Amino acid sequence: METLSALLSSKTSDQLLDKIRATDANDDQQAVDVQPILLSMTKILDDVEGDIKGTARGRRVTSKSRTSLPPAFDHSMLESMLADIRNVSGELSCNCSEGENTDATTMKLLEMLKTYSWNTKVVLALAAFTMNLGESWLLLQRGNTNSLATSVAFLRQVPEIDRFDLLGSEVGKLIQAIRNLASCNAKFMMKVHPWYFSKDTSPISEAKLEIIRAAYWTIHSVVQIASLIGRRNKSTSLSMETGKTLAIRLETEVSQIHDLLMYHFKRCKEYIGKEMEDAYQSLVKLMQRPEGADIVEILNRFLSHGNMEKVDIEKLRSKHVLFLISDLDISLQEITVLNELYLKGEGYEVVWLPVVYGLYDKKKFVELKSSMKWYTDMPAILDPAVIKYIKEVWHFIKNPFAVFLTPEGKVACQSALPMLWTWGNEAVPFTAEKVKDLWRKRYDWRLDFLVDDLIDPELRQWIVEGKLICLYGGGSIDWIREFTTGLKFVLARIGESVEMVYVGKNNDKDWTEKVIHNLRVIKSERHFWARLQSMLYLYTKMRQGKTLTKDDPFMQEVMKILAYDGGDGGWALFCKGPNVIVRMDGETARAIISKHGDLETYARRHGFLEGLAYYMEEQDIPHSCVLKLPFISSEVPGKMCCDQCGREMEMHYTYRCRAM
């Protein structure tokens, strides 16, 4: 590898290196996900290479074969990348076909890609070349049978087909080398953690220098390749023999650059792996000290980054600290509730530990950070050793959770968030004894336990006033329409009024927005569901895995609401002030409401709530109980019994995409 490194070094004078570096906007680099670009490149290169080798097969394009993007993908960034690829493509088409100065064109392309990292510049330049190659190949392939393709190929000055035939073997090898090099650059972006790559220690510093040199000479080679393939007429000064020689040389250069980058990639991975393991073990020892550690020392370790002097944590000395740990999918509703609890609470501070990686949504990070009322002087990307500790010791997977630390740095509670959702600041200091005491004081199935001022202050006032209230939820627009229309019809007939509040569907952040038209929606939907789930989690944990049975009416009611939500229909809860009188699943509600004449008769005879309860008892509707619980910690809840038939329920693991 020293030979290859010396080769690049000898080709890159100090003056040239300074000019190359001058094209880079160091302070405004974009962290991007190039996977969709690489996928499209691979498809194009596979097709072209297959045609050259005579192994291509005609295949029908289906929706599955198109490049698809994950729902959370940053589409604005993709559009920006594609625009830059088109611009580079235009430069390659115009300058290279005319035999322009290769060095000047290379510098121009670097200038066009100045806001990207060096590895990303290479991938985008290779993508632009691949796009031109694919377009030319498509026009040439269709030119024999399609006059439109022939005319477009002429106007675009696409080279003759026989040039590809004569250079077929050499171009095929070039394509393979291009694919390998693009993949290698992508590995540096996605596999080498930026937290370590921002350092200036060996072997990182050597790799950075080689990447800059390699980026220049890779793009330089791309310009030459585009020039070789882009010359239209065989009468140009470049003979076929010379073209083959040039193609072989370029393939060799590209392959050598790939080998050199792979060498540095492996060195960096080994170095980073050792550094991270050492840092992780050091953190484990710090957190396991028998005598404890000062909270400031722990905060320094968790929040450390290259800019340590910017992190002011002295204000947190001698304080209890709540670590809020989440990725960027934490909702603004959750942050709003935690803000209110923090501002009303005393005796603890909150510190957000964002679990993000190299490629993350900076706009989303800033939006979340700016919405927080507590301490936010943290780096966007934490030390990978801290992330490893959070995942391996505190078992973070996806859902937000909170760890409560004493001023001496001791972990007092590893799952404080469910307590906050359930009891708010009354749960501080989050001990097991505190939980048992709170259950003893407030263990009753009442609406005023499910809903507090943070969840919905107006609803809370209705409870105090003793109004007739209907909470309902579910994920079926048809059911919601049938239920609300039918209920309003019956109420109008008997002259009764009910305050109807829609609470949405658990774990579906976007659903409520789809059905919100003319509905009174609970103020903090996320808090309502988080409280229900937290109640069940805390209670099963307190019972230490014992089976929940029908002998436990409070938890049976909580389970019923969560089970109804797990179905496809809806559910409803009817209350008089704080007292829950009637609860029904979606199918029962549909059956009763559809027979509004019978319901009206019962309501006139017994009153609305009592009549509804009597009428519901007479219905014989099959049940299906599906209970979905979030993964709050590594602990698995105990056995559960069906709330309706009493049988022990089967347990399954479900992995759910939030975007669905």
mmCIF file with all atom_site columns, N, CA and C in Angstrom, residues 33-40 43 63-82 657 659-660:
data_model
loop_
_atom_site.group_PDB
_atom_site.id
_atom_site.type_symbol
_atom_site.label_atom_id
_atom_site.label_alt_id
_atom_site.label_comp_id
_atom_site.label_asym_id
_atom_site.label_entity_id
_atom_site.label_seq_id
_atom_site.pdbx_PDB_ins_code
_atom_site.Cartn_x
_atom_site.Cartn_y
_atom_site.Cartn_z
_atom_site.occupancy
_atom_site.B_iso_or_equiv
_atom_site.pdbx_formal_charge
_atom_site.auth_seq_id
_atom_site.auth_comp_id
_atom_site.auth_asym_id
_atom_site.auth_atom_id
_atom_site.pdbx_PDB_model_num
ATOM 1  N N  . ASP A 1 33  ? -27.482 10.367 2.746   1.00 0.00 ? 33  ASP A N  1
ATOM 2  C CA . ASP A 1 33  ? -27.645 8.928  2.559   1.00 0.00 ? 33  ASP A CA 1
ATOM 3  C C  . ASP A 1 33  ? -27.601 8.659  1.063   1.00 0.00 ? 33  ASP A C  1
ATOM 4  N N  . VAL A 1 34  ? -26.551 7.987  0.616   1.00 0.00 ? 34  VAL A N  1
ATOM 5  C CA . VAL A 1 34  ? -26.369 7.752  -0.821  1.00 0.00 ? 34  VAL A CA 1
ATOM 6  C C  . VAL A 1 34  ? -26.896 6.391  -1.260  1.00 0.00 ? 34  VAL A C  1
ATOM 7  N N  . GLN A 1 35  ? -27.567 5.667  -0.373  1.00 0.00 ? 35  GLN A N  1
ATOM 8  C CA . GLN A 1 35  ? -28.037 4.329  -0.730  1.00 0.00 ? 35  GLN A CA 1
ATOM 9  C C  . GLN A 1 35  ? -28.947 4.321  -1.964  1.00 0.00 ? 35  GLN A C  1
ATOM 10 N N  . PRO A 1 36  ? -29.941 5.235  -2.075  1.00 0.00 ? 36  PRO A N  1
ATOM 11 C CA . PRO A 1 36  ? -30.775 5.220  -3.283  1.00 0.00 ? 36  PRO A CA 1
ATOM 12 C C  . PRO A 1 36  ? -29.961 5.482  -4.555  1.00 0.00 ? 36  PRO A C  1
ATOM 13 N N  . ILE A 1 37  ? -28.936 6.347  -4.434  1.00 0.00 ? 37  ILE A N  1
ATOM 14 C CA . ILE A 1 37  ? -28.080 6.635  -5.588  1.00 0.00 ? 37  ILE A CA 1
ATOM 15 C C  . ILE A 1 37  ? -27.299 5.385  -5.974  1.00 0.00 ? 37  ILE A C  1
ATOM 16 N N  . LEU A 1 38  ? -26.714 4.721  -4.976  1.00 0.00 ? 38  LEU A N  1
ATOM 17 C CA . LEU A 1 38  ? -25.942 3.502  -5.251  1.00 0.00 ? 38  LEU A CA 1
ATOM 18 C C  . LEU A 1 38  ? -26.814 2.409  -5.856  1.00 0.00 ? 38  LEU A C  1
ATOM 19 N N  . LEU A 1 39  ? -28.038 2.304  -5.379  1.00 0.00 ? 39  LEU A N  1
ATOM 20 C CA . LEU A 1 39  ? -28.942 1.279  -5.897  1.00 0.00 ? 39  LEU A CA 1
ATOM 21 C C  . LEU A 1 39  ? -29.242 1.511  -7.376  1.00 0.00 ? 39  LEU A C  1
ATOM 22 N N  . SER A 1 40  ? -29.535 2.766  -7.727  1.00 0.00 ? 40  SER A N  1
ATOM 23 C CA . SER A 1 40  ? -29.800 3.086  -9.135  1.00 0.00 ? 40  SER A CA 1
ATOM 24 C C  . SER A 1 40  ? -28.556 2.887  -9.995  1.00 0.00 ? 40  SER A C  1
ATOM 25 N N  . LYS A 1 43  ? -28.072 -0.827 -10.733 1.00 0.00 ? 43  LYS A N  1
ATOM 26 C CA . LYS A 1 43  ? -28.995 -1.331 -11.747 1.00 0.00 ? 43  LYS A CA 1
ATOM 27 C C  . LYS A 1 43  ? -28.550 -0.935 -13.153 1.00 0.00 ? 43  LYS A C  1
ATOM 28 N N  . SER A 1 63  ? -43.186 -2.498 -10.133 1.00 0.00 ? 63  SER A N  1
ATOM 29 C CA . SER A 1 63  ? -43.078 -1.519 -9.038  1.00 0.00 ? 63  SER A CA 1
ATOM 30 C C  . SER A 1 63  ? -42.014 -1.924 -8.052  1.00 0.00 ? 63  SER A C  1
ATOM 31 N N  . LYS A 1 64  ? -41.768 -3.249 -7.897  1.00 0.00 ? 64  LYS A N  1
ATOM 32 C CA . LYS A 1 64  ? -40.764 -3.709 -6.946  1.00 0.00 ? 64  LYS A CA 1
ATOM 33 C C  . LYS A 1 64  ? -39.353 -3.451 -7.450  1.00 0.00 ? 64  LYS A C  1
ATOM 34 N N  . SER A 1 65  ? -39.199 -3.391 -8.787  1.00 0.00 ? 65  SER A N  1
ATOM 35 C CA . SER A 1 65  ? -37.850 -3.221 -9.315  1.00 0.00 ? 65  SER A CA 1
ATOM 36 C C  . SER A 1 65  ? -37.430 -1.769 -9.373  1.00 0.00 ? 65  SER A C  1
ATOM 37 N N  . ARG A 1 66  ? -38.370 -0.862 -9.120  1.00 0.00 ? 66  ARG A N  1
ATOM 38 C CA . ARG A 1 66  ? -38.013 0.553  -9.104  1.00 0.00 ? 66  ARG A CA 1
ATOM 39 C C  . ARG A 1 66  ? -37.318 0.892  -7.801  1.00 0.00 ? 66  ARG A C  1
ATOM 40 N N  . THR A 1 67  ? -36.495 1.943  -7.848  1.00 0.00 ? 67  THR A N  1
ATOM 41 C CA . THR A 1 67  ? -35.804 2.370  -6.635  1.00 0.00 ? 67  THR A CA 1
ATOM 42 C C  . THR A 1 67  ? -36.814 2.955  -5.663  1.00 0.00 ? 67  THR A C  1
ATOM 43 N N  . SER A 1 68  ? -36.946 2.355  -4.504  1.00 0.00 ? 68  SER A N  1
ATOM 44 C CA . SER A 1 68  ? -37.899 2.830  -3.509  1.00 0.00 ? 68  SER A CA 1
ATOM 45 C C  . SER A 1 68  ? -37.139 3.443  -2.341  1.00 0.00 ? 68  SER A C  1
ATOM 46 N N  . LEU A 1 69  ? -37.809 4.351  -1.652  1.00 0.00 ? 69  LEU A N  1
ATOM 47 C CA . LEU A 1 69  ? -37.192 5.060  -0.534  1.00 0.00 ? 69  LEU A CA 1
ATOM 48 C C  . LEU A 1 69  ? -37.951 4.746  0.740   1.00 0.00 ? 69  LEU A C  1
ATOM 49 N N  . PRO A 1 70  ? -37.235 4.663  1.869   1.00 0.00 ? 70  PRO A N  1
ATOM 50 C CA . PRO A 1 70  ? -37.941 4.497  3.142   1.00 0.00 ? 70  PRO A CA 1
ATOM 51 C C  . PRO A 1 70  ? -38.777 5.727  3.424   1.00 0.00 ? 70  PRO A C  1
ATOM 52 N N  . PRO A 1 71  ? -39.934 5.586  4.091   1.00 0.00 ? 71  PRO A N  1
ATOM 53 C CA . PRO A 1 71  ? -40.817 6.725  4.341   1.00 0.00 ? 71  PRO A CA 1
ATOM 54 C C  . PRO A 1 71  ? -40.136 7.873  5.072   1.00 0.00 ? 71  PRO A C  1
ATOM 55 N N  . ALA A 1 72  ? -39.150 7.547  5.936   1.00 0.00 ? 72  ALA A N  1
ATOM 56 C CA . ALA A 1 72  ? -38.492 8.598  6.717   1.00 0.00 ? 72  ALA A CA 1
ATOM 57 C C  . ALA A 1 72  ? -37.340 9.257  5.969   1.00 0.00 ? 72  ALA A C  1
ATOM 58 N N  . PHE A 1 73  ? -37.154 8.894  4.696   1.00 0.00 ? 73  PHE A N  1
ATOM 59 C CA . PHE A 1 73  ? -36.011 9.409  3.957   1.00 0.00 ? 73  PHE A CA 1
ATOM 60 C C  . PHE A 1 73  ? -36.163 10.914 3.725   1.00 0.00 ? 73  PHE A C  1
ATOM 61 N N  . ASP A 1 74  ? -35.042 11.626 3.738   1.00 0.00 ? 74  ASP A N  1
ATOM 62 C CA . ASP A 1 74  ? -35.043 13.068 3.527   1.00 0.00 ? 74  ASP A CA 1
ATOM 63 C C  . ASP A 1 74  ? -35.152 13.341 2.024   1.00 0.00 ? 74  ASP A C  1
ATOM 64 N N  . HIS A 1 75  ? -36.383 13.546 1.545   1.00 0.00 ? 75  HIS A N  1
ATOM 65 C CA . HIS A 1 75  ? -36.615 13.710 0.113   1.00 0.00 ? 75  HIS A CA 1
ATOM 66 C C  . HIS A 1 75  ? -36.020 15.018 -0.412  1.00 0.00 ? 75  HIS A C  1
ATOM 67 N N  . SER A 1 76  ? -36.014 16.072 0.407   1.00 0.00 ? 76  SER A N  1
ATOM 68 C CA . SER A 1 76  ? -35.435 17.340 -0.041  1.00 0.00 ? 76  SER A CA 1
ATOM 69 C C  . SER A 1 76  ? -33.944 17.193 -0.298  1.00 0.00 ? 76  SER A C  1
ATOM 70 N N  . MET A 1 77  ? -33.250 16.405 0.550   1.00 0.00 ? 77  MET A N  1
ATOM 71 C CA . MET A 1 77  ? -31.827 16.169 0.337   1.00 0.00 ? 77  MET A CA 1
ATOM 72 C C  . MET A 1 77  ? -31.606 15.352 -0.926  1.00 0.00 ? 77  MET A C  1
ATOM 73 N N  . LEU A 1 78  ? -32.470 14.364 -1.165  1.00 0.00 ? 78  LEU A N  1
ATOM 74 C CA . LEU A 1 78  ? -32.342 13.561 -2.379  1.00 0.00 ? 78  LEU A CA 1
ATOM 75 C C  . LEU A 1 78  ? -32.519 14.440 -3.617  1.00 0.00 ? 78  LEU A C  1
ATOM 76 N N  . GLU A 1 79  ? -33.503 15.321 -3.590  1.00 0.00 ? 79  GLU A N  1
ATOM 77 C CA . GLU A 1 79  ? -33.724 16.210 -4.728  1.00 0.00 ? 79  GLU A CA 1
ATOM 78 C C  . GLU A 1 79  ? -32.504 17.099 -4.973  1.00 0.00 ? 79  GLU A C  1
ATOM 79 N N  . SER A 1 80  ? -31.889 17.558 -3.899  1.00 0.00 ? 80  SER A N  1
ATOM 80 C CA . SER A 1 80  ? -30.689 18.384 -4.026  1.00 0.00 ? 80  SER A CA 1
ATOM 81 C C  . SER A 1 80  ? -29.538 17.582 -4.643  1.00 0.00 ? 80  SER A C  1
ATOM 82 N N  . MET A 1 81  ? -29.372 16.344 -4.179  1.00 0.00 ? 81  MET A N  1
ATOM 83 C CA . MET A 1 81  ? -28.323 15.483 -4.732  1.00 0.00 ? 81  MET A CA 1
ATOM 84 C C  . MET A 1 81  ? -28.554 15.208 -6.220  1.00 0.00 ? 81  MET A C  1
ATOM 85 N N  . LEU A 1 82  ? -29.802 14.894 -6.567  1.00 0.00 ? 82  LEU A N  1
ATOM 86 C CA . LEU A 1 82  ? -30.111 14.595 -7.963  1.00 0.00 ? 82  LEU A CA 1
ATOM 87 C C  . LEU A 1 82  ? -29.884 15.809 -8.856  1.00 0.00 ? 82  LEU A C  1
ATOM 88 N N  . CYS A 1 657 ? -43.285 -1.181 11.864  1.00 0.00 ? 657 CYS A N  1
ATOM 89 C CA . CYS A 1 657 ? -42.693 0.030  11.277  1.00 0.00 ? 657 CYS A CA 1
ATOM 90 C C  . CYS A 1 657 ? -43.578 1.215  11.606  1.00 0.00 ? 657 CYS A C  1
ATOM 91 N N  . ALA A 1 659 ? -43.806 3.947  10.189  1.00 0.00 ? 659 ALA A N  1
ATOM 92 C CA . ALA A 1 659 ? -44.267 4.683  9.010   1.00 0.00 ? 659 ALA A CA 1
ATOM 93 C C  . ALA A 1 659 ? -45.549 4.105  8.440   1.00 0.00 ? 659 ALA A C  1
ATOM 94 N N  . MET A 1 660 ? -45.910 2.876  8.882   1.00 0.00 ? 660 MET A N  1
ATOM 95 C CA . MET A 1 660 ? -47.096 2.226  8.309   1.00 0.00 ? 660 MET A CA 1
ATOM 96 C C  . MET A 1 660 ? -48.369 2.836  8.886   1.00 0.00 ? 660 MET A C  1
#
